[in-house]
Short mmCIF file of C-alpha atoms (C1' of nucleotides) in Angstrom, two decimals:
data_model
loop_
_atom_site.label_atom_id
_atom_site.label_comp_id
_atom_site.label_asym_id
_atom_site.label_seq_id
_atom_site.Cartn_x
_atom_site.Cartn_y
_atom_site.Cartn_z
CA MET A 292 17.97 -4.00 18.15
CA ARG A 293 21.10 -4.11 16.08
CA ILE A 294 22.53 -0.79 14.99
CA THR A 295 22.99 -0.93 11.27
CA GLY A 296 23.41 2.38 9.49
CA LYS A 297 20.97 1.14 6.89
CA ARG A 298 17.72 2.80 5.99
CA ILE A 299 14.69 0.60 6.45
CA SER A 300 12.24 0.88 3.58
CA GLU A 301 8.48 0.83 3.96
CA SER A 302 8.34 -2.34 1.91
CA THR A 303 10.68 -4.09 4.33
CA ILE A 304 8.39 -3.13 7.21
CA HIS A 305 5.42 -4.43 5.27
CA ARG A 306 7.16 -7.74 4.66
CA LEU A 307 8.08 -8.06 8.33
CA SER A 308 4.34 -8.02 9.02
CA LEU A 309 3.90 -10.81 6.49
CA TYR A 310 6.69 -12.87 8.05
CA PHE A 311 5.15 -12.34 11.45
CA ARG A 312 1.86 -13.82 10.25
CA SER A 313 3.48 -16.77 8.48
CA LEU A 314 5.56 -17.53 11.55
CA GLY A 315 2.39 -17.61 13.65
CA ILE A 316 0.98 -20.24 11.31
CA LEU A 317 4.24 -22.20 11.27
CA GLU A 318 4.26 -22.15 15.04
CA LYS A 319 0.75 -23.58 15.17
CA GLU A 320 1.75 -26.21 12.65
CA GLY A 321 4.50 -27.27 15.01
CA TYR A 322 7.56 -26.19 13.05
CA VAL A 323 10.65 -25.53 15.13
CA THR A 324 12.82 -24.01 12.44
CA VAL A 325 12.12 -22.51 9.05
CA SER A 326 14.45 -21.67 6.18
CA SER A 327 14.37 -18.43 4.23
CA LYS A 328 13.32 -20.55 1.29
CA ASP A 329 10.22 -21.90 3.05
CA LEU A 330 9.25 -18.52 4.39
CA ALA A 331 9.74 -16.95 0.96
CA GLN A 332 7.55 -19.55 -0.68
CA ARG A 333 4.69 -18.85 1.69
CA GLU A 334 4.79 -15.16 0.86
CA LYS A 335 5.70 -15.45 -2.81
CA LEU A 336 9.04 -13.76 -2.29
CA THR A 337 12.66 -14.78 -2.88
CA PRO A 338 14.79 -16.36 -0.14
CA ALA A 339 17.34 -13.58 -0.61
CA GLN A 340 14.66 -11.01 0.07
CA VAL A 341 13.73 -12.66 3.35
CA ARG A 342 17.33 -12.90 4.48
CA LYS A 343 18.10 -9.33 3.48
CA ASP A 344 15.06 -7.97 5.29
CA LEU A 345 15.97 -9.76 8.49
CA SER A 346 19.65 -8.86 8.18
CA PHE A 347 18.79 -5.18 8.66
CA PHE A 348 17.86 -5.97 12.23
CA GLY A 349 20.34 -8.61 13.28
CA GLN A 350 21.36 -12.21 12.83
CA PHE A 351 18.51 -14.47 13.77
CA GLY A 352 19.34 -17.67 11.95
CA THR A 353 21.73 -20.56 12.16
CA ARG A 354 23.72 -21.47 9.08
CA GLY A 355 22.78 -24.84 7.76
CA LEU A 356 19.63 -24.91 9.87
CA GLY A 357 17.40 -21.91 9.32
CA TYR A 358 15.55 -19.65 11.72
CA PRO A 359 13.97 -20.68 15.02
CA VAL A 360 10.25 -20.14 14.46
CA VAL A 361 9.10 -19.03 17.91
CA GLU A 362 12.13 -16.89 18.59
CA LEU A 363 12.14 -15.15 15.23
CA ARG A 364 8.44 -14.39 15.60
CA GLN A 365 9.13 -12.82 18.98
CA GLN A 366 12.03 -10.80 17.52
CA ILE A 367 9.88 -9.47 14.71
CA ALA A 368 7.16 -8.57 17.22
CA GLU A 369 9.78 -6.52 19.05
CA ILE A 370 10.97 -4.84 15.87
CA LEU A 371 7.42 -3.97 14.87
CA GLY A 372 6.64 -2.78 18.38
CA ILE A 373 3.76 -5.21 18.84
CA ASN A 374 5.20 -7.00 21.85
CA ARG A 375 3.32 -4.50 23.99
CA LYS A 376 -0.03 -2.77 24.21
CA TRP A 377 -0.84 0.53 22.54
CA ASN A 378 -3.51 2.97 23.65
CA VAL A 379 -5.66 3.79 20.67
CA ALA A 380 -8.46 6.31 20.16
CA LEU A 381 -11.04 6.07 17.42
CA ILE A 382 -12.56 9.27 16.10
CA GLY A 383 -15.85 8.89 14.26
CA ILE A 384 -18.16 5.98 15.01
CA GLY A 385 -20.00 5.74 11.69
CA ASN A 386 -19.93 2.71 9.43
CA VAL A 387 -16.19 2.35 9.21
CA GLY A 388 -15.62 3.18 12.85
CA SER A 389 -18.13 0.58 14.00
CA ALA A 390 -16.47 -2.07 11.88
CA LEU A 391 -13.08 -1.23 13.42
CA VAL A 392 -14.32 -1.50 17.00
CA SER A 393 -15.39 -5.07 16.26
CA PHE A 394 -12.14 -5.97 14.51
CA LYS A 395 -10.77 -8.69 16.76
CA GLU A 396 -7.36 -8.71 15.12
CA PHE A 397 -6.68 -5.29 16.68
CA ILE A 398 -7.18 -6.49 20.23
CA ARG A 399 -5.20 -9.65 19.57
CA GLN A 400 -2.28 -7.52 18.38
CA GLY A 401 -2.36 -5.26 21.39
CA PHE A 402 -4.04 -2.23 19.83
CA ILE A 403 -6.53 -1.35 22.56
CA ILE A 404 -9.24 1.12 21.65
CA LYS A 405 -9.54 3.11 24.87
CA LEU A 406 -11.61 6.03 23.63
CA ILE A 407 -14.23 6.68 20.98
CA PHE A 408 -15.19 10.18 19.85
CA ASP A 409 -18.01 11.54 17.75
CA ASN A 410 -19.76 14.86 17.26
CA ASP A 411 -23.26 13.40 17.02
CA GLN A 412 -25.20 14.16 20.21
CA ARG A 413 -27.26 11.00 19.73
CA LYS A 414 -24.14 8.87 19.87
CA ILE A 415 -22.30 10.68 22.65
CA GLY A 416 -22.71 8.85 25.94
CA SER A 417 -23.71 5.58 24.28
CA PHE A 418 -21.51 2.51 24.48
CA ASN A 419 -19.97 0.54 21.68
CA LYS A 420 -18.46 -2.84 22.55
CA GLY A 421 -18.23 -1.56 26.09
CA ILE A 422 -16.45 1.66 25.16
CA GLU A 423 -18.16 4.98 25.84
CA VAL A 424 -18.53 7.48 23.01
CA HIS A 425 -17.19 10.89 24.01
CA ASP A 426 -17.82 14.35 22.68
CA VAL A 427 -15.13 15.25 20.16
CA THR A 428 -14.93 18.76 21.58
CA ASN A 429 -13.02 17.34 24.55
CA LEU A 430 -10.57 15.66 22.21
CA ARG A 431 -7.26 17.14 23.21
CA GLN A 432 -7.52 16.85 26.97
CA MET A 433 -8.96 13.34 26.77
CA LEU A 434 -6.17 12.13 24.48
CA ASN A 435 -3.57 13.41 26.90
CA LYS A 436 -5.34 12.17 30.00
CA HIS A 437 -5.56 8.62 28.64
CA ASN A 438 -2.07 8.57 27.14
CA ILE A 439 -3.31 7.86 23.65
CA GLU A 440 -0.40 7.12 21.34
CA LEU A 441 -2.21 6.17 18.17
CA VAL A 442 -5.37 7.59 16.64
CA ILE A 443 -7.70 6.21 13.98
CA ILE A 444 -9.50 8.83 11.90
CA ALA A 445 -12.86 7.61 10.61
CA VAL A 446 -14.65 10.92 10.08
CA PRO A 447 -16.01 12.46 6.85
CA ALA A 448 -13.45 14.03 4.53
CA SER A 449 -14.85 17.51 5.15
CA VAL A 450 -13.80 17.63 8.80
CA ALA A 451 -10.81 15.27 8.67
CA GLN A 452 -8.04 17.87 8.41
CA ARG A 453 -9.38 19.85 11.36
CA ILE A 454 -9.49 16.71 13.50
CA VAL A 455 -6.02 15.67 12.37
CA ASP A 456 -4.64 19.06 13.34
CA GLU A 457 -6.12 18.74 16.82
CA VAL A 458 -4.79 15.24 17.24
CA VAL A 459 -1.31 16.29 16.15
CA ASP A 460 -1.56 19.28 18.46
CA ALA A 461 -2.28 16.90 21.33
CA GLY A 462 1.10 15.29 20.66
CA VAL A 463 -0.02 12.08 18.97
CA LYS A 464 2.67 10.81 16.58
CA ALA A 465 0.84 8.08 14.64
CA LEU A 466 -2.44 8.21 12.74
CA LEU A 467 -4.39 5.82 10.59
CA SER A 468 -6.87 7.59 8.34
CA PHE A 469 -9.87 6.21 6.50
CA ALA A 470 -10.95 9.61 5.23
CA PRO A 471 -10.84 9.63 1.42
CA THR A 472 -8.95 12.90 1.24
CA ASN A 473 -5.44 14.29 1.33
CA LEU A 474 -4.35 15.10 4.85
CA ARG A 475 -1.27 16.94 6.03
CA VAL A 476 0.77 16.13 9.09
CA PRO A 477 4.19 17.44 10.21
CA SER A 478 7.16 15.34 9.19
CA ASN A 479 7.67 13.97 12.70
CA VAL A 480 4.22 12.40 12.62
CA THR A 481 3.47 9.16 10.77
CA MET A 482 0.18 8.86 9.00
CA ARG A 483 -1.09 5.96 6.94
CA THR A 484 -4.17 6.16 4.80
CA VAL A 485 -6.54 3.38 3.85
CA ASN A 486 -8.52 4.44 0.80
CA MET A 487 -10.78 1.74 -0.49
CA ALA A 488 -11.76 3.73 -3.56
CA ILE A 489 -8.11 3.79 -4.63
CA GLU A 490 -7.88 0.02 -4.19
CA MET A 491 -10.91 -0.38 -6.43
CA GLU A 492 -9.31 1.89 -9.02
CA HIS A 493 -6.25 -0.37 -9.14
CA LEU A 494 -8.57 -3.22 -9.96
CA SER A 495 -10.49 -1.36 -12.63
CA PHE A 496 -7.18 -0.27 -14.13
CA HIS A 497 -6.07 -3.86 -14.41
CA LEU A 498 -9.42 -4.96 -15.83
CA THR A 499 -9.26 -2.15 -18.35
CA ASN A 500 -5.64 -2.68 -19.33
CA GLU A 501 -5.37 -6.43 -19.27
CA ASN A 502 -1.93 -6.50 -20.82
CA LEU A 503 0.31 -4.38 -18.66
CA TYR A 504 3.03 -4.39 -21.26
CA TYR A 505 2.07 -2.18 -24.15
CA THR A 506 3.66 -3.12 -27.43
CA ALA A 507 5.72 -0.45 -29.11
CA MET B 184 -4.69 5.30 -25.02
CA ARG B 185 -1.19 5.83 -26.31
CA ILE B 186 0.80 2.69 -27.04
CA THR B 187 4.08 2.98 -25.23
CA GLY B 188 6.08 -0.20 -24.75
CA LYS B 189 6.71 0.86 -21.15
CA ARG B 190 5.76 -1.14 -18.12
CA ILE B 191 3.39 0.65 -15.78
CA SER B 192 4.29 0.22 -12.13
CA GLU B 193 1.78 -0.20 -9.34
CA SER B 194 3.02 3.01 -7.78
CA THR B 195 2.28 4.92 -10.97
CA ILE B 196 -1.27 3.58 -10.91
CA HIS B 197 -1.60 4.59 -7.30
CA ARG B 198 -0.44 8.12 -8.08
CA LEU B 199 -2.88 8.39 -10.98
CA SER B 200 -5.62 7.88 -8.40
CA LEU B 201 -4.14 10.69 -6.35
CA TYR B 202 -3.96 13.01 -9.36
CA PHE B 203 -7.54 12.15 -10.18
CA ARG B 204 -8.65 13.30 -6.74
CA SER B 205 -6.59 16.47 -6.77
CA LEU B 206 -7.91 17.36 -10.22
CA GLY B 207 -11.46 16.97 -8.92
CA ILE B 208 -10.71 19.50 -6.20
CA LEU B 209 -8.95 21.82 -8.65
CA GLU B 210 -11.96 21.62 -10.92
CA LYS B 211 -14.29 22.62 -8.08
CA GLU B 212 -11.94 25.45 -7.18
CA GLY B 213 -12.33 26.74 -10.72
CA TYR B 214 -8.85 26.10 -12.06
CA VAL B 215 -8.63 25.74 -15.84
CA THR B 216 -5.02 24.59 -16.07
CA VAL B 217 -2.55 23.16 -13.60
CA SER B 218 1.22 22.72 -13.81
CA SER B 219 3.05 19.58 -12.82
CA LYS B 220 4.59 21.71 -10.08
CA ASP B 221 1.20 22.58 -8.56
CA LEU B 222 -0.09 19.05 -8.81
CA ALA B 223 3.10 17.71 -7.28
CA GLN B 224 2.87 20.11 -4.36
CA ARG B 225 -0.66 18.96 -3.56
CA GLU B 226 0.46 15.34 -3.42
CA LYS B 227 3.91 15.91 -1.92
CA LEU B 228 5.64 14.59 -5.02
CA THR B 229 8.13 16.04 -7.47
CA PRO B 230 7.03 17.76 -10.69
CA ALA B 231 9.18 15.33 -12.67
CA GLN B 232 7.32 12.43 -11.11
CA VAL B 233 3.98 13.83 -12.20
CA ARG B 234 5.16 14.45 -15.76
CA LYS B 235 6.78 11.04 -16.03
CA ASP B 236 3.68 9.26 -14.77
CA LEU B 237 1.46 11.01 -17.28
CA SER B 238 3.96 10.56 -20.10
CA PHE B 239 3.45 6.79 -19.96
CA PHE B 240 -0.04 7.32 -21.28
CA GLY B 241 0.30 10.20 -23.70
CA GLN B 242 0.91 13.91 -23.97
CA PHE B 243 -1.76 15.78 -22.10
CA GLY B 244 -0.14 19.14 -21.43
CA THR B 245 0.81 22.28 -23.27
CA ARG B 246 4.35 23.58 -22.93
CA GLY B 247 4.46 26.87 -21.16
CA LEU B 248 0.92 26.43 -19.89
CA GLY B 249 0.40 23.20 -18.02
CA TYR B 250 -2.38 20.63 -18.12
CA PRO B 251 -6.08 21.34 -18.77
CA VAL B 252 -7.76 20.36 -15.50
CA VAL B 253 -11.10 18.99 -16.72
CA GLU B 254 -9.65 17.20 -19.69
CA LEU B 255 -6.75 15.62 -17.82
CA ARG B 256 -9.14 14.40 -15.14
CA GLN B 257 -11.28 12.79 -17.81
CA GLN B 258 -8.22 11.20 -19.41
CA ILE B 259 -7.09 9.73 -16.10
CA ALA B 260 -10.60 8.41 -15.48
CA GLU B 261 -10.33 6.61 -18.81
CA ILE B 262 -6.91 5.21 -18.00
CA LEU B 263 -8.09 3.97 -14.61
CA GLY B 264 -11.25 2.55 -16.15
CA ILE B 265 -13.56 4.60 -13.94
CA ASN B 266 -15.33 6.40 -16.76
CA ARG B 267 -17.88 3.60 -16.70
CA LYS B 268 -19.84 1.47 -14.24
CA TRP B 269 -18.63 -1.83 -12.83
CA ASN B 270 -20.81 -4.60 -11.48
CA VAL B 271 -19.58 -5.52 -8.02
CA ALA B 272 -20.53 -8.31 -5.64
CA LEU B 273 -19.86 -8.23 -1.93
CA ILE B 274 -19.34 -11.51 -0.13
CA GLY B 275 -19.81 -11.41 3.63
CA ILE B 276 -22.08 -8.84 5.23
CA GLY B 277 -20.53 -8.63 8.69
CA ASN B 278 -18.99 -5.51 10.16
CA VAL B 279 -16.66 -4.70 7.29
CA GLY B 280 -19.17 -5.65 4.63
CA SER B 281 -21.84 -3.41 6.12
CA ALA B 282 -19.45 -0.48 6.20
CA LEU B 283 -18.62 -1.02 2.53
CA VAL B 284 -22.25 -1.08 1.42
CA SER B 285 -22.67 2.38 2.93
CA PHE B 286 -19.46 3.74 1.41
CA LYS B 287 -20.76 6.48 -0.86
CA GLU B 288 -17.44 6.96 -2.62
CA PHE B 289 -17.93 3.57 -4.29
CA ILE B 290 -21.20 4.54 -5.93
CA ARG B 291 -19.86 7.93 -6.93
CA GLN B 292 -16.95 6.20 -8.68
CA GLY B 293 -19.18 3.80 -10.55
CA PHE B 294 -18.59 0.68 -8.46
CA ILE B 295 -22.14 -0.62 -8.14
CA ILE B 296 -22.75 -3.34 -5.58
CA LYS B 297 -25.30 -5.51 -7.35
CA LEU B 298 -25.19 -8.57 -5.14
CA ILE B 299 -24.52 -9.37 -1.51
CA PHE B 300 -23.80 -12.89 -0.28
CA ASP B 301 -23.61 -14.46 3.13
CA ASN B 302 -23.89 -17.93 4.63
CA ASP B 303 -25.89 -16.86 7.69
CA GLN B 304 -29.50 -18.00 7.33
CA ARG B 305 -30.67 -15.06 9.46
CA LYS B 306 -29.19 -12.62 6.98
CA ILE B 307 -30.15 -14.34 3.75
CA GLY B 308 -33.24 -12.74 2.25
CA SER B 309 -32.84 -9.53 4.24
CA PHE B 310 -32.04 -6.23 2.54
CA ASN B 311 -29.09 -3.97 3.08
CA LYS B 312 -29.27 -0.49 1.56
CA GLY B 313 -31.86 -1.90 -0.81
CA ILE B 314 -29.71 -4.85 -1.87
CA GLU B 315 -30.91 -8.37 -1.09
CA VAL B 316 -28.59 -10.76 0.71
CA HIS B 317 -28.24 -14.04 -1.17
CA ASP B 318 -27.16 -17.48 -0.09
CA VAL B 319 -23.47 -17.95 -0.81
CA THR B 320 -24.14 -21.48 -2.03
CA ASN B 321 -25.56 -19.99 -5.24
CA LEU B 322 -22.42 -17.94 -5.73
CA ARG B 323 -21.14 -19.09 -9.06
CA GLN B 324 -24.35 -19.02 -11.08
CA MET B 325 -25.40 -15.68 -9.58
CA LEU B 326 -22.05 -14.05 -10.39
CA ASN B 327 -22.35 -15.16 -13.99
CA LYS B 328 -26.02 -14.27 -14.33
CA HIS B 329 -25.43 -10.72 -13.12
CA ASN B 330 -22.20 -10.19 -15.04
CA ILE B 331 -20.18 -9.45 -11.93
CA GLU B 332 -16.70 -8.25 -12.87
CA LEU B 333 -15.31 -7.38 -9.48
CA VAL B 334 -15.76 -9.07 -6.11
CA ILE B 335 -15.13 -7.82 -2.59
CA ILE B 336 -14.22 -10.52 -0.08
CA ALA B 337 -15.28 -9.63 3.47
CA VAL B 338 -15.53 -13.08 5.03
CA PRO B 339 -13.57 -14.62 7.93
CA ALA B 340 -10.04 -15.77 7.16
CA SER B 341 -10.98 -19.41 7.70
CA VAL B 342 -13.30 -19.59 4.67
CA ALA B 343 -11.69 -16.91 2.49
CA GLN B 344 -9.59 -19.18 0.26
CA ARG B 345 -12.54 -21.42 -0.53
CA ILE B 346 -14.66 -18.42 -1.50
CA VAL B 347 -11.83 -16.94 -3.56
CA ASP B 348 -11.45 -20.21 -5.46
CA GLU B 349 -15.15 -20.23 -6.30
CA VAL B 350 -15.09 -16.63 -7.41
CA VAL B 351 -12.07 -17.23 -9.62
CA ASP B 352 -13.75 -20.32 -10.97
CA ALA B 353 -16.73 -18.19 -11.95
CA GLY B 354 -14.40 -16.18 -14.17
CA VAL B 355 -14.03 -13.03 -12.07
CA LYS B 356 -10.67 -11.34 -12.74
CA ALA B 357 -10.48 -8.75 -9.96
CA LEU B 358 -10.85 -9.17 -6.20
CA LEU B 359 -10.51 -6.89 -3.21
CA SER B 360 -9.95 -8.82 -0.01
CA PHE B 361 -10.36 -7.70 3.59
CA ALA B 362 -9.60 -11.14 4.98
CA PRO B 363 -6.47 -10.95 7.16
CA THR B 364 -4.87 -13.98 5.55
CA ASN B 365 -2.71 -14.97 2.62
CA LEU B 366 -4.83 -15.82 -0.40
CA ARG B 367 -3.79 -17.35 -3.69
CA VAL B 368 -5.16 -16.48 -7.10
CA PRO B 369 -3.94 -17.46 -10.59
CA SER B 370 -1.60 -14.97 -12.24
CA ASN B 371 -4.27 -13.74 -14.66
CA VAL B 372 -6.41 -12.55 -11.74
CA THR B 373 -5.72 -9.33 -9.85
CA MET B 374 -6.25 -9.33 -6.13
CA ARG B 375 -5.62 -6.49 -3.72
CA THR B 376 -5.68 -6.93 0.02
CA VAL B 377 -6.60 -4.38 2.65
CA ASN B 378 -5.17 -5.48 5.99
CA MET B 379 -5.76 -2.98 8.72
CA ALA B 380 -3.66 -4.85 11.24
CA ILE B 381 -0.64 -4.44 8.96
CA GLU B 382 -1.29 -0.72 8.70
CA MET B 383 -1.31 -0.51 12.48
CA GLU B 384 1.96 -2.41 12.62
CA HIS B 385 3.59 0.15 10.33
CA LEU B 386 2.56 2.79 12.81
CA SER B 387 3.81 0.93 15.85
CA PHE B 388 7.08 0.29 14.03
CA HIS B 389 7.54 4.00 13.47
CA LEU B 390 6.59 4.82 17.05
CA THR B 391 9.04 2.22 18.29
CA ASN B 392 11.89 3.18 15.97
CA GLU B 393 11.59 6.93 15.90
CA ASN B 394 14.85 7.45 14.07
CA LEU B 395 14.67 5.47 10.88
CA TYR B 396 18.34 6.02 10.16
CA TYR B 397 20.42 3.91 12.46
CA THR B 398 23.92 5.20 13.05
CA ALA B 399 26.77 2.86 12.23
"C1'" DG C 10 9.56 33.25 -20.18
"C1'" DC C 11 7.32 29.23 -18.82
"C1'" DA C 12 6.30 24.44 -18.42
"C1'" DT C 13 6.11 19.99 -20.87
"C1'" DG C 14 8.22 15.64 -22.38
"C1'" DT C 15 11.93 12.59 -22.14
"C1'" DG C 16 16.64 10.47 -22.50
"C1'" DA C 17 20.44 10.26 -19.10
"C1'" DA C 18 21.91 10.10 -14.43
"C1'" DT C 19 21.02 8.86 -10.04
"C1'" DT C 20 19.02 6.68 -6.19
"C1'" DC C 21 16.72 2.93 -4.20
"C1'" DA C 22 15.26 -2.03 -3.98
"C1'" DT C 23 15.98 -6.65 -5.21
"C1'" DT C 24 18.60 -10.53 -6.53
"C1'" DC C 25 22.94 -12.95 -7.20
"C1'" DA C 26 26.56 -15.57 -5.65
"C1'" DC C 27 29.59 -17.10 -2.46
"C1'" DA C 28 32.34 -17.02 1.91
"C1'" DG C 29 31.53 -18.70 6.37
"C1'" DC C 30 29.41 -21.32 9.91
"C1'" DT C 31 26.76 -25.65 11.79
"C1'" DA D 205 25.76 -30.92 2.77
"C1'" DG D 206 22.70 -27.15 4.01
"C1'" DC D 207 21.50 -22.50 4.86
"C1'" DT D 208 22.66 -17.92 6.58
"C1'" DG D 209 24.57 -13.31 6.03
"C1'" DT D 210 26.19 -9.94 3.02
"C1'" DG D 211 29.03 -7.31 -0.43
"C1'" DA D 212 28.55 -6.90 -5.44
"C1'" DA D 213 25.64 -6.85 -9.47
"C1'" DT D 214 21.53 -6.06 -11.40
"C1'" DG D 215 17.10 -4.07 -12.08
"C1'" DA D 216 13.45 -0.71 -11.11
"C1'" DA D 217 11.83 3.79 -9.85
"C1'" DT D 218 12.77 8.50 -9.33
"C1'" DT D 219 14.98 12.71 -10.34
"C1'" DC D 220 17.83 15.65 -13.23
"C1'" DA D 221 18.46 18.63 -16.84
"C1'" DC D 222 17.58 20.33 -21.07
"C1'" DA D 223 15.72 20.46 -25.82
"C1'" DT D 224 11.28 21.62 -27.51
"C1'" DG D 225 7.23 24.19 -28.15
"C1'" DC D 226 3.67 27.66 -26.65
#
DNA sequence: GCATGTGAATTCATTCACAGCT
DNA sequence: AGCTGTGAATGAATTCACATGC
């Protein structure tokens, strides 16, 4: 990766994911090159935005021609760190957890759920899509033993912080949480939260305040 | 609501949701007032940010004292439009859909799933948490008949755009999509997308590029 | 004294516009 | 001619700092 001195914003990372998906489609459609203009159109962005985002990481295009579809896709995969497999553990195999285990996109992208944990004795020992459910009390040693690098938290809000602390303690540096509560992690750990209630509130806000510009 | 002439950003709306949650906890903990400093600390924001966000909608605090917890929470509920019930339809009762039906937070917040749709004959007519699964071919008339204001899309990517078009056609102005694909809606319709693969890619990016500041 | 509310200042993100290469 | 790559300009979001009121 190119050394740049620039700070990469979260929105740039997000857009790289979008480009990655569009490039996959373009590849299937047989395109060899794509211009920033085309790519921007597909994602409802500006061409300048696309070029700027990519420029943080290097020079991938050819002036007058555009970007090579297959190669750029591979480069973005490298930047995003999805040109490899990641060992993932899922904690909590309730409704959300079960849905995640079946989420094919995860596997396709190299996020391999190696371990499932729960605290429900009826679930422990059972199998879910071929993966055994383990007792959450063995969390720390199991995470280390299986070199888990990424943990998905799908437990009730009431126990989420305790689980997060254990996971962080085990040395895991990346967490995805579905618990609808505020969780704390040290600054050297990345946590992302998916909160569906908050998404719904965005929608109800927009429905309630149809005109976003309030007149003075 | 106060008429302001200011544009409300998506991030402000997001933070209002966070404040709403923190105020709920503060209320349970018995707090009567809260300062912007306290609220900011709980959400890892700055006090100025909290005050600015609230100032877009009115003056809710008392100088020298802070904000009244119960009242401010109620005010934010009004702003977000969650001081009422919304009629919701869920389209697609696969893994994700099933998880959503069981998501208690939705009910608690007033998002009432009135209708479920699917195209699988084995599912149509069955009940899920007391809600009947309907044939998706009757989508439009059913949405209108039951005054559905908000639709959750939990169908495979391949059919998502077609379903979205029908939903928009039925006059629905707010959609939450879980389909991992780019969907288009007219500009007078709000759509939010939850893409778990993209969340995972953020994490793998951070794991891969531990030091976000690249040296020149 | 304490904490809000808000213009002004600053920081961060996006877009412009054009030099440079194919 | 066409399109990238990138400093400069613009625009948006956040933070500062202080006047205002309890």
